[in-house]
PDB file of C-alpha atoms in Angstrom:
ATOM      1  CA  MET A   1      88.295 -46.687  15.288  1.00  0.00           C
ATOM      2  CA  GLN A   2      84.762 -47.972  15.176  1.00  0.00           C
ATOM      3  CA  VAL A   3      83.920 -51.025  17.267  1.00  0.00           C
ATOM      4  CA  HIS A   4      80.995 -53.215  18.193  1.00  0.00           C
ATOM      5  CA  GLY A   5      81.160 -54.831  21.604  1.00  0.00           C
ATOM      6  CA  ARG A   6      80.254 -58.310  22.690  1.00  0.00           C
ATOM      7  CA  ARG A   7      76.545 -58.858  23.253  1.00  0.00           C
ATOM      8  CA  ASP A   8      75.622 -60.749  26.387  1.00  0.00           C
ATOM      9  CA  PRO A   9      72.013 -61.921  26.864  1.00  0.00           C
ATOM     10  CA  ALA A  10      72.489 -61.423  30.629  1.00  0.00           C
ATOM     11  CA  GLY A  11      72.878 -57.662  30.191  1.00  0.00           C
ATOM     12  CA  LYS A  12      75.432 -54.914  29.745  1.00  0.00           C
ATOM     13  CA  GLY A  13      77.389 -55.326  32.974  1.00  0.00           C
ATOM     14  CA  ASP A  14      81.057 -56.187  33.337  1.00  0.00           C
ATOM     15  CA  THR A  15      81.993 -59.832  32.812  1.00  0.00           C
ATOM     16  CA  PRO A  16      85.290 -61.665  32.391  1.00  0.00           C
ATOM     17  CA  ALA A  17      84.684 -61.752  28.618  1.00  0.00           C
ATOM     18  CA  ARG A  18      84.107 -58.013  28.536  1.00  0.00           C
ATOM     19  CA  ARG A  19      87.248 -57.392  30.605  1.00  0.00           C
ATOM     20  CA  ARG A  20      89.234 -59.380  28.014  1.00  0.00           C
ATOM     21  CA  GLN A  21      87.522 -57.406  25.257  1.00  0.00           C
ATOM     22  CA  ALA A  22      88.542 -54.118  26.918  1.00  0.00           C
ATOM     23  CA  GLY A  23      92.140 -55.309  27.077  1.00  0.00           C
ATOM     24  CA  ARG A  24      92.126 -56.294  23.404  1.00  0.00           C
ATOM     25  CA  LEU A  25      90.639 -52.934  22.425  1.00  0.00           C
ATOM     26  CA  ALA A  26      93.287 -51.096  24.455  1.00  0.00           C
ATOM     27  CA  ASP A  27      96.007 -53.193  22.785  1.00  0.00           C
ATOM     28  CA  LEU A  28      94.600 -52.330  19.357  1.00  0.00           C
ATOM     29  CA  VAL A  29      94.627 -48.615  20.153  1.00  0.00           C
ATOM     30  CA  ARG A  30      98.225 -48.855  21.418  1.00  0.00           C
ATOM     31  CA  ARG A  31      99.395 -50.724  18.307  1.00  0.00           C
ATOM     32  CA  ARG A  32      97.664 -48.427  15.797  1.00  0.00           C
ATOM     33  CA  ARG A  33      98.205 -45.014  17.344  1.00  0.00           C
ATOM     34  CA  ASP A  34     101.074 -42.708  16.641  1.00  0.00           C
ATOM     35  CA  PRO A  35     101.914 -40.356  19.537  1.00  0.00           C
ATOM     36  CA  ARG A  36     100.848 -37.364  17.397  1.00  0.00           C
ATOM     37  CA  ASP A  37      97.477 -38.886  16.422  1.00  0.00           C
ATOM     38  CA  LEU A  38      94.122 -37.657  17.558  1.00  0.00           C
ATOM     39  CA  VAL A  39      92.406 -40.910  18.486  1.00  0.00           C
ATOM     40  CA  VAL A  40      88.645 -41.398  18.234  1.00  0.00           C
ATOM     41  CA  VAL A  41      87.074 -44.668  19.374  1.00  0.00           C
ATOM     42  CA  CYS A  42      83.342 -45.025  18.889  1.00  0.00           C
ATOM     43  CA  GLY A  43      80.585 -47.542  18.357  1.00  0.00           C
ATOM     44  CA  ASP A  44      78.083 -49.811  20.006  1.00  0.00           C
ATOM     45  CA  PHE A  45      79.992 -50.982  23.060  1.00  0.00           C
ATOM     46  CA  THR A  46      76.932 -52.775  24.527  1.00  0.00           C
ATOM     47  CA  LEU A  47      78.061 -51.634  27.977  1.00  0.00           C
ATOM     48  CA  LEU A  48      76.739 -49.546  30.830  1.00  0.00           C
ATOM     49  CA  SER A  49      78.302 -46.125  31.303  1.00  0.00           C
ATOM     50  CA  ASP A  50      80.062 -47.201  34.519  1.00  0.00           C
ATOM     51  CA  SER A  51      81.805 -50.181  32.899  1.00  0.00           C
ATOM     52  CA  GLU A  52      85.410 -51.032  33.727  1.00  0.00           C
ATOM     53  CA  THR A  53      86.132 -50.676  30.001  1.00  0.00           C
ATOM     54  CA  PHE A  54      86.071 -46.896  30.320  1.00  0.00           C
ATOM     55  CA  GLY A  55      88.732 -47.035  33.036  1.00  0.00           C
ATOM     56  CA  VAL A  56      90.932 -49.180  30.791  1.00  0.00           C
ATOM     57  CA  LEU A  57      90.510 -46.697  27.932  1.00  0.00           C
ATOM     58  CA  ALA A  58      91.034 -43.714  30.257  1.00  0.00           C
ATOM     59  CA  GLU A  59      94.481 -45.133  31.065  1.00  0.00           C
ATOM     60  CA  LEU A  60      95.275 -44.556  27.368  1.00  0.00           C
ATOM     61  CA  GLY A  61      94.169 -40.930  27.686  1.00  0.00           C
ATOM     62  CA  LEU A  62      90.758 -41.440  26.083  1.00  0.00           C
ATOM     63  CA  THR A  63      87.809 -39.412  27.379  1.00  0.00           C
ATOM     64  CA  ASP A  64      84.208 -40.567  26.930  1.00  0.00           C
ATOM     65  CA  LEU A  65      81.995 -37.788  25.567  1.00  0.00           C
ATOM     66  CA  VAL A  66      78.685 -39.656  25.961  1.00  0.00           C
ATOM     67  CA  GLY A  67      78.626 -40.540  29.654  1.00  0.00           C
ATOM     68  CA  THR A  68      75.107 -41.396  30.784  1.00  0.00           C
ATOM     69  CA  ALA A  69      73.314 -39.703  27.878  1.00  0.00           C
ATOM     70  CA  ASP A  70      70.510 -41.584  26.122  1.00  0.00           C
ATOM     71  CA  THR A  71      71.871 -43.012  22.854  1.00  0.00           C
ATOM     72  CA  ARG A  72      68.749 -44.952  21.874  1.00  0.00           C
ATOM     73  CA  SER A  73      65.929 -43.878  19.587  1.00  0.00           C
ATOM     74  CA  SER A  74      62.224 -44.586  20.000  1.00  0.00           C
ATOM     75  CA  HIS A  75      62.735 -47.788  17.975  1.00  0.00           C
ATOM     76  CA  TYR A  76      64.402 -49.324  21.051  1.00  0.00           C
ATOM     77  CA  ARG A  77      61.815 -50.308  23.661  1.00  0.00           C
ATOM     78  CA  LYS A  78      63.967 -51.650  26.521  1.00  0.00           C
ATOM     79  CA  PRO A  79      64.615 -49.489  29.601  1.00  0.00           C
ATOM     80  CA  VAL A  80      68.453 -49.467  29.486  1.00  0.00           C
ATOM     81  CA  ARG A  81      69.198 -46.586  27.120  1.00  0.00           C
ATOM     82  CA  HIS A  82      73.016 -46.759  26.928  1.00  0.00           C
ATOM     83  CA  THR A  83      75.023 -48.565  24.278  1.00  0.00           C
ATOM     84  CA  SER A  84      76.835 -46.182  21.932  1.00  0.00           C
ATOM     85  CA  TYR A  85      79.885 -44.238  23.032  1.00  0.00           C
ATOM     86  CA  LEU A  86      82.488 -41.918  21.556  1.00  0.00           C
ATOM     87  CA  LEU A  87      85.898 -41.360  23.152  1.00  0.00           C
ATOM     88  CA  VAL A  88      88.657 -38.957  22.120  1.00  0.00           C
ATOM     89  CA  SER A  89      92.292 -38.544  23.071  1.00  0.00           C
ATOM     90  CA  ASP A  90      92.147 -34.728  23.073  1.00  0.00           C
ATOM     91  CA  VAL A  91      88.943 -33.065  24.265  1.00  0.00           C
ATOM     92  CA  ALA A  92      90.334 -29.661  23.226  1.00  0.00           C
ATOM     93  CA  ALA A  93      90.237 -30.822  19.591  1.00  0.00           C
ATOM     94  CA  VAL A  94      86.439 -31.264  19.741  1.00  0.00           C
ATOM     95  CA  LYS A  95      84.615 -28.391  18.069  1.00  0.00           C
ATOM     96  CA  ARG A  96      81.186 -29.974  18.473  1.00  0.00           C
ATOM     97  CA  PHE A  97      79.735 -33.208  19.799  1.00  0.00           C
ATOM     98  CA  GLU A  98      76.048 -33.987  19.537  1.00  0.00           C
ATOM     99  CA  ILE A  99      73.734 -36.956  20.003  1.00  0.00           C
ATOM    100  CA  LEU A 100      70.976 -36.541  17.421  1.00  0.00           C
ATOM    101  CA  ALA A 101      67.430 -37.468  18.375  1.00  0.00           C
ATOM    102  CA  GLU A 102      66.219 -36.733  14.822  1.00  0.00           C
ATOM    103  CA  PRO A 103      66.130 -38.134  12.229  1.00  0.00           C
ATOM    104  CA  GLU A 104      65.725 -41.640  13.552  1.00  0.00           C
ATOM    105  CA  VAL A 105      67.445 -44.110  11.251  1.00  0.00           C
ATOM    106  CA  SER A 106      67.819 -47.094  13.599  1.00  0.00           C
ATOM    107  CA  GLU A 107      67.502 -48.001  17.263  1.00  0.00           C
ATOM    108  CA  HIS A 108      70.727 -46.028  17.829  1.00  0.00           C
ATOM    109  CA  ARG A 109      70.936 -42.244  17.819  1.00  0.00           C
ATOM    110  CA  ALA A 110      73.598 -40.787  15.557  1.00  0.00           C
ATOM    111  CA  LEU A 111      76.711 -39.407  17.282  1.00  0.00           C
ATOM    112  CA  ILE A 112      78.089 -36.327  15.506  1.00  0.00           C
ATOM    113  CA  LEU A 113      81.668 -35.209  16.108  1.00  0.00           C
ATOM    114  CA  ASP A 114      83.323 -32.175  14.523  1.00  0.00           C
ATOM    115  CA  ILE A 115      87.071 -31.860  15.095  1.00  0.00           C
TER     116      ILE A 115
END
């Protein structure tokens, strides 16, 4: 699943709207997943790495591979460098995960996952 989170001009911290968004995302994963599926959820979450959203998704067995890594390219000038994340339901299935600094194609760095 690829998602784009709610933008909030006040920043990337937890808010009631983002808590509701996390619940809706978790519900979507529950509805769409088969117990045998390898689940990958990725995208621009527009959240900080310590957001409550990651706890909600961890309850579904999803592990964040990005953590506090810088996912922004030089095209992004603001100091907060976190926005894109990639979570998987089975870390053992990951053959390679990489955050590419080059080539720069947008203000986001590409996230590469081989499973």
